[in-house]
Structure formats: C-alpha cells, structure tokens
Coordinates of C-alpha atoms in Angstrom, one line a residue:
M119 CA 28.2 -6.0 37.8
S120 CA 30.4 -8.4 39.8
P121 CA 29.0 -11.5 41.6
V122 CA 28.0 -11.1 45.2
F123 CA 30.7 -13.5 46.6
P124 CA 34.4 -13.4 45.8
T125 CA 36.0 -16.4 44.0
V126 CA 38.7 -18.6 45.3
R127 CA 41.1 -16.9 42.9
E128 CA 40.2 -13.5 44.3
V129 CA 40.6 -14.7 47.9
L130 CA 44.2 -16.0 47.1
A131 CA 45.0 -12.5 45.9
L132 CA 44.2 -10.9 49.2
D133 CA 47.1 -9.5 51.2
P134 CA 46.6 -11.8 54.3
V135 CA 46.6 -14.8 52.1
R136 CA 49.6 -13.7 50.0
H137 CA 51.5 -13.2 53.3
G138 CA 51.3 -16.9 53.7
A139 CA 53.0 -17.6 50.4
P140 CA 50.1 -19.7 48.9
R141 CA 50.8 -22.4 46.4
L142 CA 48.0 -24.1 44.4
V143 CA 48.5 -27.9 44.6
A144 CA 45.4 -29.1 42.7
G145 CA 42.0 -28.1 41.4
E146 CA 42.9 -25.1 39.2
A147 CA 39.7 -25.5 37.3
G148 CA 37.7 -24.7 40.5
L149 CA 39.5 -21.3 41.2
D150 CA 36.4 -19.4 39.9
R151 CA 34.1 -21.0 42.4
P152 CA 32.4 -18.4 44.7
V153 CA 33.4 -18.3 48.4
R154 CA 30.3 -17.9 50.5
W155 CA 32.1 -18.0 53.8
V156 CA 35.4 -19.0 55.4
H157 CA 35.4 -21.8 58.0
V158 CA 38.4 -22.9 60.2
A159 CA 38.3 -26.7 61.0
E160 CA 40.7 -29.1 62.6
V161 CA 38.4 -32.2 62.8
P162 CA 38.0 -34.8 60.0
D163 CA 34.2 -35.0 60.0
I164 CA 33.7 -31.2 59.5
A165 CA 31.8 -31.9 56.2
T166 CA 28.7 -32.7 58.1
L167 CA 28.6 -29.2 59.5
L168 CA 29.0 -27.4 56.2
G169 CA 26.4 -26.3 53.7
G170 CA 28.5 -25.7 50.6
G171 CA 30.4 -22.7 49.3
E172 CA 32.8 -22.5 52.3
L173 CA 36.6 -22.1 52.0
V174 CA 38.0 -24.4 54.7
L175 CA 41.2 -23.4 56.5
T176 CA 43.2 -26.0 58.5
T177 CA 46.6 -26.8 59.9
G178 CA 45.9 -30.5 59.4
I179 CA 46.6 -31.5 63.0
G180 CA 43.3 -33.3 63.3
L181 CA 43.3 -35.0 59.9
P182 CA 43.5 -38.8 59.5
A183 CA 46.9 -40.3 59.4
D184 CA 46.1 -43.0 56.8
D185 CA 45.6 -42.6 53.1
A186 CA 42.1 -43.9 53.1
G187 CA 41.1 -41.4 55.7
L188 CA 42.6 -38.5 53.8
R189 CA 40.8 -39.6 50.6
A190 CA 37.5 -39.8 52.5
F191 CA 38.1 -36.4 54.0
I192 CA 38.7 -34.8 50.6
G193 CA 35.7 -36.7 49.1
D194 CA 33.4 -35.5 51.8
L195 CA 34.4 -31.9 51.3
A196 CA 33.9 -32.1 47.6
A197 CA 30.6 -33.9 48.0
V198 CA 29.2 -31.1 50.2
G199 CA 30.3 -28.5 47.7
V200 CA 33.0 -26.5 49.5
S201 CA 34.8 -23.9 47.4
G202 CA 38.3 -25.0 48.4
L203 CA 40.7 -26.3 51.1
V204 CA 43.7 -24.2 52.4
V205 CA 46.3 -26.1 54.5
E206 CA 48.9 -24.2 56.5
L207 CA 52.2 -26.1 56.5
G208 CA 54.5 -26.5 59.5
R209 CA 52.5 -28.1 62.2
R210 CA 51.2 -31.4 60.7
Y211 CA 52.8 -31.3 57.3
P212 CA 56.3 -29.7 57.4
T213 CA 57.0 -29.1 53.7
E214 CA 54.0 -30.2 51.7
V215 CA 50.6 -31.9 51.9
P216 CA 50.5 -35.6 51.4
R217 CA 50.4 -36.7 47.8
V218 CA 47.3 -38.7 48.4
M219 CA 45.5 -35.5 49.3
A220 CA 46.7 -33.7 46.1
V221 CA 45.6 -36.6 43.9
A222 CA 42.2 -36.9 45.6
A223 CA 41.6 -33.1 45.2
A224 CA 42.7 -33.1 41.6
R225 CA 40.4 -36.0 40.9
R226 CA 37.4 -34.2 42.5
G227 CA 38.3 -30.8 41.0
L228 CA 38.6 -29.3 44.5
P229 CA 41.1 -26.4 44.8
L230 CA 43.8 -27.4 47.3
V231 CA 46.2 -24.6 48.5
E232 CA 49.3 -24.8 50.7
L233 CA 50.3 -21.8 52.9
R234 CA 54.0 -22.1 53.2
R235 CA 54.3 -19.5 55.9
A236 CA 52.5 -19.3 59.2
T237 CA 49.5 -16.9 58.8
P238 CA 46.9 -16.0 61.4
F239 CA 43.7 -17.4 60.1
V240 CA 41.7 -14.6 61.8
R241 CA 43.2 -12.1 59.3
I242 CA 42.1 -14.3 56.4
T243 CA 38.6 -14.7 57.7
E244 CA 38.3 -10.9 58.5
A245 CA 39.5 -10.0 55.0
V246 CA 37.2 -12.4 53.2
H247 CA 34.2 -11.7 55.3
A248 CA 34.7 -7.9 54.8
L249 CA 34.9 -8.6 51.1
I250 CA 31.6 -10.5 51.2
V251 CA 29.8 -7.9 53.3
D252 CA 31.1 -5.2 51.0
A253 CA 29.8 -7.1 48.0
Q254 CA 26.4 -7.6 49.7
L255 CA 26.2 -3.9 50.4
H256 CA 27.0 -3.3 46.8
E257 CA 24.3 -5.7 45.8
L258 CA 21.8 -3.8 48.0
R259 CA 22.8 -0.5 46.5
A260 CA 22.5 -2.0 43.0
A261 CA 19.0 -3.3 43.8
E262 CA 18.0 0.1 45.1
E263 CA 19.3 1.7 41.9
I264 CA 17.4 -0.8 39.8
H265 CA 14.2 0.0 41.8
Q266 CA 14.6 3.7 41.4
R267 CA 15.5 3.6 37.7
F268 CA 12.6 1.4 36.7
T269 CA 10.2 3.4 38.9
E270 CA 11.2 6.5 37.0
L271 CA 10.7 4.7 33.7
S272 CA 7.2 3.6 34.8
V273 CA 6.3 7.2 35.8
E274 CA 7.6 8.6 32.6
G275 CA 5.7 6.0 30.5
A276 CA 8.9 4.9 28.8
G277 CA 8.5 2.6 25.7
A278 CA 9.7 -0.9 25.4
A279 CA 12.9 0.1 23.6
E280 CA 13.9 2.5 26.4
V281 CA 13.2 -0.1 29.1
V282 CA 15.3 -2.7 27.3
R283 CA 18.1 -0.2 26.8
Q284 CA 18.2 0.8 30.5
A285 CA 18.1 -2.9 31.5
A286 CA 21.1 -3.7 29.3
A287 CA 23.0 -0.6 30.6
L288 CA 22.4 -1.6 34.2
A289 CA 23.3 -5.3 33.6
G290 CA 26.1 -4.8 31.1
C291 CA 24.6 -7.7 29.2
P292 CA 22.6 -8.2 26.0
V293 CA 18.8 -8.0 26.6
V294 CA 16.1 -9.1 24.2
L295 CA 12.3 -8.6 24.4
E296 CA 10.2 -11.0 22.3
N297 CA 6.5 -11.8 21.9
L298 CA 4.8 -15.2 22.2
S299 CA 5.6 -16.0 18.6
R300 CA 9.3 -15.6 19.4
Q301 CA 9.6 -12.4 17.3
V302 CA 12.0 -9.8 18.6
L303 CA 10.1 -6.6 19.8
A304 CA 13.2 -4.8 21.1
Y305 CA 16.8 -5.5 22.0
D306 CA 20.0 -4.0 23.1
P307 CA 23.3 -5.9 22.4
A308 CA 25.2 -4.1 25.2
G309 CA 28.1 -3.5 22.9
E310 CA 28.1 -7.0 21.3
N311 CA 27.5 -7.8 17.7
A312 CA 23.7 -7.4 17.2
E313 CA 23.7 -9.5 14.0
L314 CA 25.2 -12.5 15.8
L315 CA 22.9 -12.0 18.8
L316 CA 19.7 -12.2 16.7
D317 CA 20.8 -14.7 14.0
G318 CA 18.3 -17.5 14.0
W319 CA 16.6 -16.0 17.0
E320 CA 13.2 -17.8 16.7
Q321 CA 14.7 -21.3 16.5
H322 CA 17.2 -20.5 19.3
S323 CA 14.5 -19.0 21.6
R324 CA 12.2 -22.0 21.2
R325 CA 14.9 -24.2 22.6
L326 CA 14.9 -22.2 25.8
R327 CA 12.2 -23.7 28.1
P328 CA 13.1 -22.7 31.6
A329 CA 10.8 -23.8 34.5
G330 CA 8.8 -21.1 36.2
R331 CA 8.2 -17.5 35.3
T332 CA 11.8 -16.5 36.0
A333 CA 14.6 -19.0 35.5
Y334 CA 18.2 -19.4 34.3
D335 CA 19.0 -21.7 31.4
S336 CA 22.6 -22.8 32.3
D337 CA 23.2 -24.6 29.0
S338 CA 22.6 -21.4 26.9
G339 CA 23.5 -18.8 29.5
W340 CA 20.1 -16.9 29.2
L341 CA 18.1 -15.6 32.2
V342 CA 14.5 -15.6 31.1
T343 CA 11.4 -14.1 32.7
T344 CA 7.8 -13.9 31.4
V345 CA 6.2 -10.5 30.7
G346 CA 2.5 -10.0 31.3
A347 CA -0.1 -9.0 33.8
R348 CA -3.7 -9.7 34.8
G349 CA -3.2 -13.3 33.8
Q350 CA -2.3 -12.4 30.2
D351 CA 1.3 -13.1 29.3
W352 CA 2.4 -11.5 26.0
G353 CA 6.2 -12.0 25.8
R354 CA 9.5 -12.9 27.4
L355 CA 12.4 -10.8 28.5
L356 CA 15.8 -12.5 28.1
L357 CA 19.2 -11.5 29.5
R358 CA 22.4 -13.2 28.6
W359 CA 24.7 -13.7 31.5
P360 CA 28.1 -13.5 29.8
A361 CA 30.9 -16.1 29.7
R362 CA 34.0 -15.3 31.7
A363 CA 37.5 -16.4 31.2
G364 CA 38.5 -19.5 33.0
L365 CA 36.5 -22.4 31.7
G366 CA 37.4 -22.1 28.1
D367 CA 34.1 -23.6 26.9
G368 CA 32.3 -20.3 26.5
R369 CA 29.7 -21.0 29.2
P370 CA 29.2 -18.9 32.3
V371 CA 31.0 -20.0 35.4
G372 CA 27.8 -20.0 37.4
P373 CA 24.3 -18.6 37.6
P374 CA 23.9 -14.9 37.4
P375 CA 24.0 -12.8 40.6
T376 CA 20.7 -12.2 42.4
R377 CA 20.6 -8.5 41.4
L378 CA 20.4 -9.6 37.7
T379 CA 17.3 -11.7 38.5
I380 CA 15.9 -8.6 40.3
L381 CA 16.7 -6.4 37.4
V382 CA 15.1 -8.6 34.7
E383 CA 12.0 -9.1 36.8
R384 CA 11.7 -5.4 37.5
A385 CA 12.2 -4.6 33.8
A386 CA 9.5 -7.1 32.9
S387 CA 7.1 -5.5 35.5
T388 CA 7.8 -2.1 34.0
L389 CA 7.1 -3.4 30.5
A390 CA 3.9 -5.1 31.6
L391 CA 2.7 -2.0 33.5
G392 CA 3.5 0.3 30.6
R393 CA 1.5 -1.8 28.3
L394 CA -1.4 -1.9 30.7
I395 CA -1.4 1.8 31.1
R396 CA -1.3 2.4 27.4
R397 CA -4.1 -0.2 26.8
D398 CA -6.3 1.2 29.6
A399 CA -5.9 4.7 28.1
E400 CA -6.7 3.5 24.7
G401 CA -9.3 0.8 25.8
L402 CA -12.4 2.9 25.6
E403 CA -11.4 4.5 22.3
R404 CA -10.7 1.0 20.8
Q405 CA -14.0 -0.2 22.0
L406 CA -15.7 2.7 20.3
H407 CA -13.7 2.0 17.1
H408 CA -14.8 -1.6 17.2
T409 CA -18.5 -0.7 17.8
L410 CA -18.5 1.7 14.9
L411 CA -16.7 -0.6 12.4
T412 CA -18.9 -3.5 13.4
A413 CA -22.0 -1.4 13.0
L414 CA -20.8 -0.3 9.5
L415 CA -20.3 -3.9 8.5
D416 CA -23.5 -5.3 10.0
H417 CA -25.8 -2.3 9.3
S418 CA -26.8 -2.5 13.0
R419 CA -26.9 1.3 13.5
P420 CA -28.1 4.2 11.4
V421 CA -25.2 5.6 9.3
D422 CA -25.9 9.1 10.4
E423 CA -25.4 8.1 14.1
I424 CA -22.2 6.3 13.2
A425 CA -20.9 9.4 11.4
L426 CA -21.8 11.6 14.3
R427 CA -20.0 9.4 16.9
A428 CA -17.0 9.0 14.6
R429 CA -16.7 12.7 14.3
A430 CA -16.7 13.0 18.0
L431 CA -13.8 10.6 18.1
G432 CA -11.9 12.8 15.8
V433 CA -12.5 10.7 12.7
P434 CA -14.8 12.7 10.4
L435 CA -16.5 10.6 7.7
E436 CA -18.6 13.2 5.9
R437 CA -17.0 14.9 2.9
R438 CA -14.1 12.5 3.0
H439 CA -12.8 9.8 0.6
L440 CA -13.3 6.6 2.5
V441 CA -11.3 3.4 1.9
G442 CA -11.9 0.0 3.6
V443 CA -8.7 -1.9 4.5
M444 CA -8.2 -5.3 6.0
V445 CA -4.9 -6.4 7.6
R446 CA -4.9 -10.1 8.3
L447 CA -2.7 -13.0 9.2
R448 CA -2.0 -15.4 6.3
R449 CA -3.4 -18.9 6.3
D450 CA -0.2 -20.5 7.7
T451 CA 1.2 -18.5 10.6
T452 CA 3.0 -21.4 12.3
G453 CA 6.7 -20.6 12.4
P454 CA 9.6 -23.0 12.4
G455 CA 9.8 -25.0 15.6
E456 CA 6.1 -24.6 16.6
S457 CA 4.3 -27.7 17.4
G458 CA 1.1 -26.9 15.5
P459 CA -2.5 -26.3 16.2
A460 CA -2.3 -26.3 20.0
D461 CA 0.4 -23.6 20.0
A462 CA -1.4 -21.7 17.3
A463 CA -4.6 -21.7 19.4
E464 CA -2.7 -20.4 22.4
A465 CA -0.8 -17.7 20.5
G466 CA -3.7 -16.7 18.2
P467 CA -5.3 -14.0 20.5
A468 CA -1.8 -12.7 21.3
R469 CA -0.9 -12.4 17.6
L470 CA -4.1 -10.6 16.9
R471 CA -3.5 -8.1 19.8
D472 CA 0.0 -7.5 18.5
L473 CA -1.3 -7.0 15.0
A474 CA -4.0 -4.6 16.1
E475 CA -1.4 -2.6 18.0
A476 CA 0.9 -2.6 15.0
V477 CA -1.9 -1.4 12.8
G478 CA -2.7 1.5 15.1
Q479 CA 0.9 2.5 15.4
A480 CA 1.3 2.3 11.6
L481 CA -1.7 4.6 11.1
R482 CA -0.1 7.2 13.5
E483 CA 3.3 6.9 11.9
A484 CA 1.8 7.4 8.4
K485 CA -0.2 10.4 9.9
L486 CA -3.5 9.0 8.7
T487 CA -7.0 9.3 10.2
G488 CA -9.3 6.3 10.5
L489 CA -11.2 3.8 12.5
T490 CA -9.4 0.6 13.3
S491 CA -10.3 -2.5 15.3
P492 CA -10.1 -6.4 15.1
V493 CA -13.2 -7.6 13.1
D494 CA -12.7 -11.3 13.5
D495 CA -10.2 -13.9 14.8
Q496 CA -7.6 -13.2 12.1
S497 CA -8.2 -9.7 10.7
V498 CA -7.9 -6.0 11.8
G499 CA -10.2 -3.7 9.9
V500 CA -9.3 -0.1 9.0
L501 CA -11.5 2.6 7.6
L502 CA -9.3 5.4 6.2
A503 CA -10.8 8.9 6.0
L504 CA -8.8 10.8 3.4
P505 CA -9.2 14.4 2.4
E506 CA -9.5 13.6 -1.3
A507 CA -9.6 10.7 -3.7
A508 CA -6.2 11.6 -5.2
A509 CA -4.6 10.8 -1.8
E510 CA -5.7 7.1 -1.9
D511 CA -2.7 5.4 -3.5
R512 CA -0.2 7.5 -1.6
A513 CA -2.0 6.9 1.8
L514 CA -2.2 3.1 1.2
A515 CA 1.4 3.0 0.3
A516 CA 2.5 5.0 3.4
F517 CA 0.3 2.8 5.7
A518 CA 1.7 -0.4 4.2
A519 CA 5.3 0.9 4.5
A520 CA 4.8 1.8 8.1
L521 CA 3.3 -1.6 8.9
R522 CA 6.1 -3.3 7.1
R523 CA 8.6 -1.5 9.2
R524 CA 6.9 -2.9 12.3
H525 CA 6.5 -6.3 10.7
P526 CA 9.6 -7.0 8.7
D527 CA 8.3 -10.5 7.9
Q528 CA 5.0 -9.0 6.5
P529 CA 5.1 -10.9 3.2
A530 CA 5.4 -14.2 5.0
R531 CA 2.8 -13.6 7.7
V532 CA 0.7 -10.5 7.2
L533 CA -1.1 -9.1 4.2
V534 CA -2.9 -5.8 3.5
A535 CA -6.0 -5.7 1.3
A536 CA -8.0 -2.6 0.3
G537 CA -11.4 -2.2 -1.2
S538 CA -12.5 0.5 -3.7
G539 CA -12.7 4.0 -2.3
V540 CA -16.2 5.6 -1.8
A541 CA -17.4 9.1 -1.2
S542 CA -20.1 8.6 1.4
P543 CA -20.4 6.8 4.7
R544 CA -23.5 5.0 3.3
E545 CA -21.2 3.2 0.8
V546 CA -18.5 2.3 3.3
R547 CA -19.8 -1.2 3.9
R548 CA -19.2 -2.1 0.2
S549 CA -15.6 -1.0 0.5
L550 CA -15.0 -2.9 3.8
V551 CA -16.7 -6.1 2.5
E552 CA -14.6 -5.9 -0.7
A553 CA -11.4 -5.5 1.3
R554 CA -12.4 -8.5 3.5
Q555 CA -13.1 -10.6 0.4
V556 CA -9.8 -9.6 -1.3
A557 CA -7.9 -10.5 1.9
E558 CA -9.6 -13.9 2.0
A559 CA -8.8 -14.6 -1.6
A560 CA -5.1 -13.4 -1.3
R561 CA -4.3 -15.6 1.7
R562 CA -2.5 -18.2 -0.4
D563 CA -1.0 -15.7 -2.7
S564 CA 2.8 -15.8 -2.3
R565 CA 3.5 -12.5 -4.1
D566 CA 5.1 -9.7 -2.0
L567 CA 2.6 -6.9 -2.7
P568 CA 2.4 -4.0 -0.3
V569 CA -1.4 -3.8 -0.8
F570 CA -3.7 -6.3 -2.5
R571 CA -6.6 -4.9 -4.5
L572 CA -9.4 -6.6 -6.4
P573 CA -7.5 -6.8 -9.8
H574 CA -4.7 -8.7 -8.0
V575 CA -6.8 -11.8 -7.0
G576 CA -7.4 -13.1 -10.6
L577 CA -9.6 -16.1 -11.4
A578 CA -8.6 -18.1 -8.3
G579 CA -9.5 -15.1 -6.2
L580 CA -12.8 -14.6 -8.0
L581 CA -13.7 -18.2 -7.4
H582 CA -12.7 -17.9 -3.8
L583 CA -15.1 -15.0 -3.4
L584 CA -17.8 -17.1 -5.0
R585 CA -17.1 -20.3 -3.1
D586 CA -20.3 -20.2 -1.1
E587 CA -22.4 -19.6 -4.2
P588 CA -24.6 -22.7 -4.8
R589 CA -24.4 -22.4 -8.6
L590 CA -20.6 -22.6 -8.4
Q591 CA -20.8 -25.7 -6.2
T592 CA -23.3 -27.2 -8.7
F593 CA -20.9 -26.5 -11.5
V594 CA -18.0 -28.3 -9.7
E595 CA -20.2 -31.3 -9.0
R596 CA -21.3 -31.5 -12.6
E597 CA -17.8 -31.3 -14.0
L598 CA -15.9 -33.4 -11.4
G599 CA -18.5 -35.3 -9.4
A600 CA -18.0 -38.6 -11.2
L601 CA -14.2 -38.5 -10.8
L602 CA -14.5 -37.5 -7.1
A603 CA -16.8 -40.4 -6.5
H604 CA -14.4 -42.8 -8.3
D605 CA -11.5 -41.6 -6.1
A606 CA -13.6 -42.1 -3.0
R607 CA -14.1 -45.7 -4.0
H608 CA -10.5 -46.2 -4.9
P609 CA -8.4 -44.2 -2.4
R610 CA -5.1 -45.6 -3.6
E611 CA -5.5 -44.4 -7.2
Q612 CA -6.6 -40.8 -6.9
L613 CA -7.2 -39.9 -10.5
L614 CA -7.9 -36.3 -9.6
G615 CA -4.2 -35.7 -9.0
T616 CA -3.5 -37.1 -12.5
L617 CA -6.0 -34.7 -14.0
R618 CA -4.5 -31.8 -12.1
A619 CA -1.0 -32.5 -13.3
Y620 CA -2.2 -32.7 -16.9
L621 CA -4.0 -29.4 -16.8
E622 CA -1.4 -27.5 -14.8
Q623 CA 1.2 -28.5 -17.4
G624 CA -0.8 -27.0 -20.2
R625 CA -2.1 -30.4 -21.5
N626 CA 1.5 -31.5 -22.1
K627 CA 1.3 -35.2 -21.5
S628 CA 5.1 -35.7 -21.1
A629 CA 5.4 -32.9 -18.6
G630 CA 2.3 -34.1 -16.8
A631 CA 3.7 -37.6 -16.4
V632 CA 6.9 -36.1 -14.8
A633 CA 4.8 -33.9 -12.5
A634 CA 2.7 -36.9 -11.5
H635 CA 5.8 -39.1 -11.0
L636 CA 4.4 -41.7 -13.4
S637 CA 5.8 -43.4 -16.5
R638 CA 4.3 -42.1 -19.7
P639 CA 2.4 -45.3 -20.5
A640 CA 0.8 -45.3 -17.0
F641 CA 0.0 -41.6 -17.3
Y642 CA -1.6 -42.1 -20.7
E643 CA -3.7 -45.0 -19.4
R644 CA -4.9 -42.9 -16.5
L645 CA -5.9 -40.1 -18.7
A646 CA -7.9 -42.5 -20.9
R647 CA -9.7 -43.7 -17.8
I648 CA -10.4 -40.2 -16.7
G649 CA -11.9 -39.4 -20.1
R650 CA -14.2 -42.4 -19.9
I651 CA -15.3 -41.7 -16.3
L652 CA -16.1 -38.0 -17.0
G653 CA -17.3 -38.6 -20.6
V654 CA -15.1 -35.9 -22.0
D655 CA -12.4 -35.6 -24.7
L656 CA -9.2 -34.5 -22.8
D657 CA -7.8 -33.3 -26.2
S658 CA -10.5 -30.7 -26.4
V659 CA -9.3 -27.2 -25.3
E660 CA -12.8 -26.2 -24.3
A661 CA -13.5 -29.3 -22.2
C662 CA -10.1 -28.9 -20.5
L663 CA -10.7 -25.3 -19.8
S664 CA -14.0 -26.1 -18.1
L665 CA -12.3 -28.9 -16.0
H666 CA -9.5 -26.6 -15.0
V667 CA -11.9 -23.9 -13.8
A668 CA -13.8 -26.6 -11.9
L669 CA -10.6 -27.7 -10.2
L670 CA -9.7 -24.1 -9.1
A671 CA -13.3 -23.7 -7.8
L672 CA -12.9 -27.0 -5.9
D673 CA -9.8 -25.7 -4.3
A674 CA -11.6 -22.5 -3.3
I675 CA -14.5 -24.4 -1.8
R676 CA -12.2 -26.7 0.2
T677 CA -10.2 -23.7 1.5
P678 CA -11.4 -23.0 5.1

C-alpha cells in the first residue's frame, strides 16, 4: 500500500516538472516528504496562508531583495512545514537562485528546486493534484476492500490466526496479536523473518505505550490498537509500518497512511466480535460446567442430580473412570518488565480467562470429554470422564501435551495436577480435592513435569497440604518458637538463617558457613548460641532431622 500523498521525489519525476529541467539545490534529506497540495505564490509573507505539506511554486519576482529577507522567507516556509520550494529561473533569477537561499534551505532541511526552463505552473498543479485525487480514490477503494474483507471474516466466524493473516496480507506489513501479558497469540511476518520479529517480544512490547486506544509509536514504527469489547480489553493488535529507503536510519519516513489505521482497527473489531460470539455461544455451557463442578466440590447438590445434568450436557459420569485435574498459574506469574502487584491485579482475571479458554481448547484437541471451569482466582478445574481406567495415563499425557502447545511457557507459568482416578460420581470430590492440594503443593516446584501427582510433591508437599493443621503448627512452635522469638528481638542477627544454612548443607559446618556468607569462627559461634536457645545438640542427627522438618513446615505455613 502506498501513502495517500505523493512525495517531493515523486513530484519531481512527473513529466510537467521534468519538462522544466529541475535541479535540486538543497534539502535532499526532505525529498520523501509528502506533498499535500501545490500552491503558487509570488509574495514574501505567503507562509501565513499555508497549513503545512504544500509544495510552493514561485518565479521569485515578489521575494525580498536583501539576504536577511530571503533567510526569513525560507525560515517561515520551513517553520510552517511546507514540503518544498520550487523556483522557476529566468524572471527574477536568470541563472540560479541566490546562494543565501540555498544555504538557508540546506540548514532547515527544506528541499529547494530550480526549474531551468520556463514551465506553465498550471500543468504542474494539474498533474500533482490529479495524482493526489487518484491516490485518495485508491485509499477509498482500499478502505472499502478492508471493510468487505473483515465483514466476511466476521460472518464466517474466522479465528484469530486467519484475521491476523488477512490483515498482514492487506497491509503488506508484519502483524502481531498479543494478550494483556504481552504473550503472542497469533502473528504473520508478511514475508519477513519471524524469528527476528518475535525475538524478545515481551520486553519489546512493554516499551510500547502509545496514548489512546489506537496510536502510532514513531520511535519503534509500530501501529498499536487495543482489542476488546463491552469494556473488557483482552489484548493488543500491532502492525509494523516498514522502513523505506531514504533516511538510512531504519525508521519509517512518516506515520502510516490512514487506511492502515482503518485496517488495524477493523481487524481488532473483528477479533473482539469473534471472541464475543464464541463466548456468548459457550457462555451458558460454561456456566453449567461451573455450577456442576462447584456442586461436586461443595456437596451443594445431590450427586444423582449432578450426574443427570452432566449427561444432558454430553458428559456422562456414570460407568466412567473419573479423574480430577487442576490447571493453575504458578505462584510468581509476573513476567520481566511488569511493575508488580498492581499490574498483576489488573491482568489476573484476563490471565484466568485465557487459561480457561486454553484448557477448553486442549480438551477438544485431545478429544477428551469432561467438565471444565475456573474454580478460584488462580485455577481451572477439570473432571475427565474416561471410558476405562487404563486410559488415564494416556489421557492425562495427551491433555498436558495439548495445553503445552497452547502455552509454550507452561513450565514457567502453568502447572497441571491430577488426583487419583475414581469409579463413581460420589467419589469425585476426593479426586478434585486431591488435585487441588497437589497443585497448591507444587506451586514452588521448578521441575518440568507434564502432570503433577501426589507422589511428586514429597515431604515439602505433604507439609504444605497439612499447613492448616493445628498439630503441625504446634510442632513448629515447639521446635522453633524460642529461636523465632530471639530473632524477633534481634532483627539484625537472624539466627534462623544460620540454622537453615547448616541443615540444608547436610550438617556440614564448613559448607554452611560458605552458604551463610560467614567466617567459620562466626558460624560456629552462632551454632553454639542456637543450641543454647533451643536446648538441643546440633550434632545429633535425630534433633537436626526434627528441626529440618519444622523448618520445612514453617515455610509451608508461611506460603500464602
């Protein structure tokens, strides 16, 4: 797509201008400025009547005779933003324009052109204005094509990838669709290198903060518009207006043409409408899924009624092997460049919506049957209804693989936890609760496991599951209470960290001193004080085992 207005360079290539034997005197860097109109002027104060973007034609007969006046004339034209100045030689200036004009134009970056042969200005204005009108008609036709193409996509219910592909094809520019977490949902590089386009995308995207719902970031060359409807924004659509030859610094010459703004906004509207249509169609079904899963967890409805309603939804629970699954965001979901809690609070509901949608799509992709719905602010619950127990491992692996394809960063941000399979709807709550507890316990686990099960959570996980148990809290206070009280009275000392370093290094005092960043004499002295405060022998394996378990339990209790 070409810009609406011709550039000074393109105007100089027109036949009526070439007939005048044009010669560029100054301002070569400004040849790619757009020409909004052509204006003939023979008075020195013409700048007050201009609005910017005009190509001024003159014979010079009315220009000032003194150098100061000529410099002021050029300065006024440059200040108002004209595209260039064309001077016909012969009447006022026989062989060339005054040097003072050339120097002033060069200093202001204003293209200054001499016409060395007499040329009727009317032919130049006719040719340029015809070019402008033709370009504007082209712009209107392009806008109509955009409207028609995206209307068809809306009617056909096209997915996000197809909308982005069509937008890139119409624009001839790379297009990227991202969510509120700056994760790429769809993209089309428009023939460019996709790896370079998306390299470090999240950090790059967070630096783009254009004002308004649709705006152009001139520093980066990205045209950005917000995607959303009904007051709920869920992403951004970005189009890169490409650099063109001429400046040499890789930046676009100017803002993108109006039709690209129309295109990106129309594409964003199509994406928002498509999402609304799909959500409205699925809305009632999702509400029913949420009602049934919540009822199974809370025992708020008779199990027989839940099974009947689930069967009516196409999810039979009787005579099926049932497995509770929880898909949740890990503890720290703040990506690089995010400012922290405020951003997380704003993006949390959007993340959960995206996660719930990805879980539903993964179920369909894995060809599995089940109920699925968000069950709290961080988790999406799933109840798989499998034909037989032998299919459990295979089904969980297929589901996790499908979800991973939709969340390539799953190990860093999303985990899948499954409870034990059961054979009756009346036992489903046990499987769902177990899955929830495993997911809670595995939040801090850095292992890249497709699915977490109860055996994976270990001692730390078991203590996390029991963190609300009063007897565990009593055990922690009995083992560590005196040391915690000492640290509270002496905040600069913090002997608990010394004890942790000693126990985590397998009671190796030298390694513990290194881990605690203390000299060995200082570390030994601290251990002796800890022993006196707690009344224990830190050389005793049994005493240290009890203290280590208490430390792990304390961590579990303190975990939100």
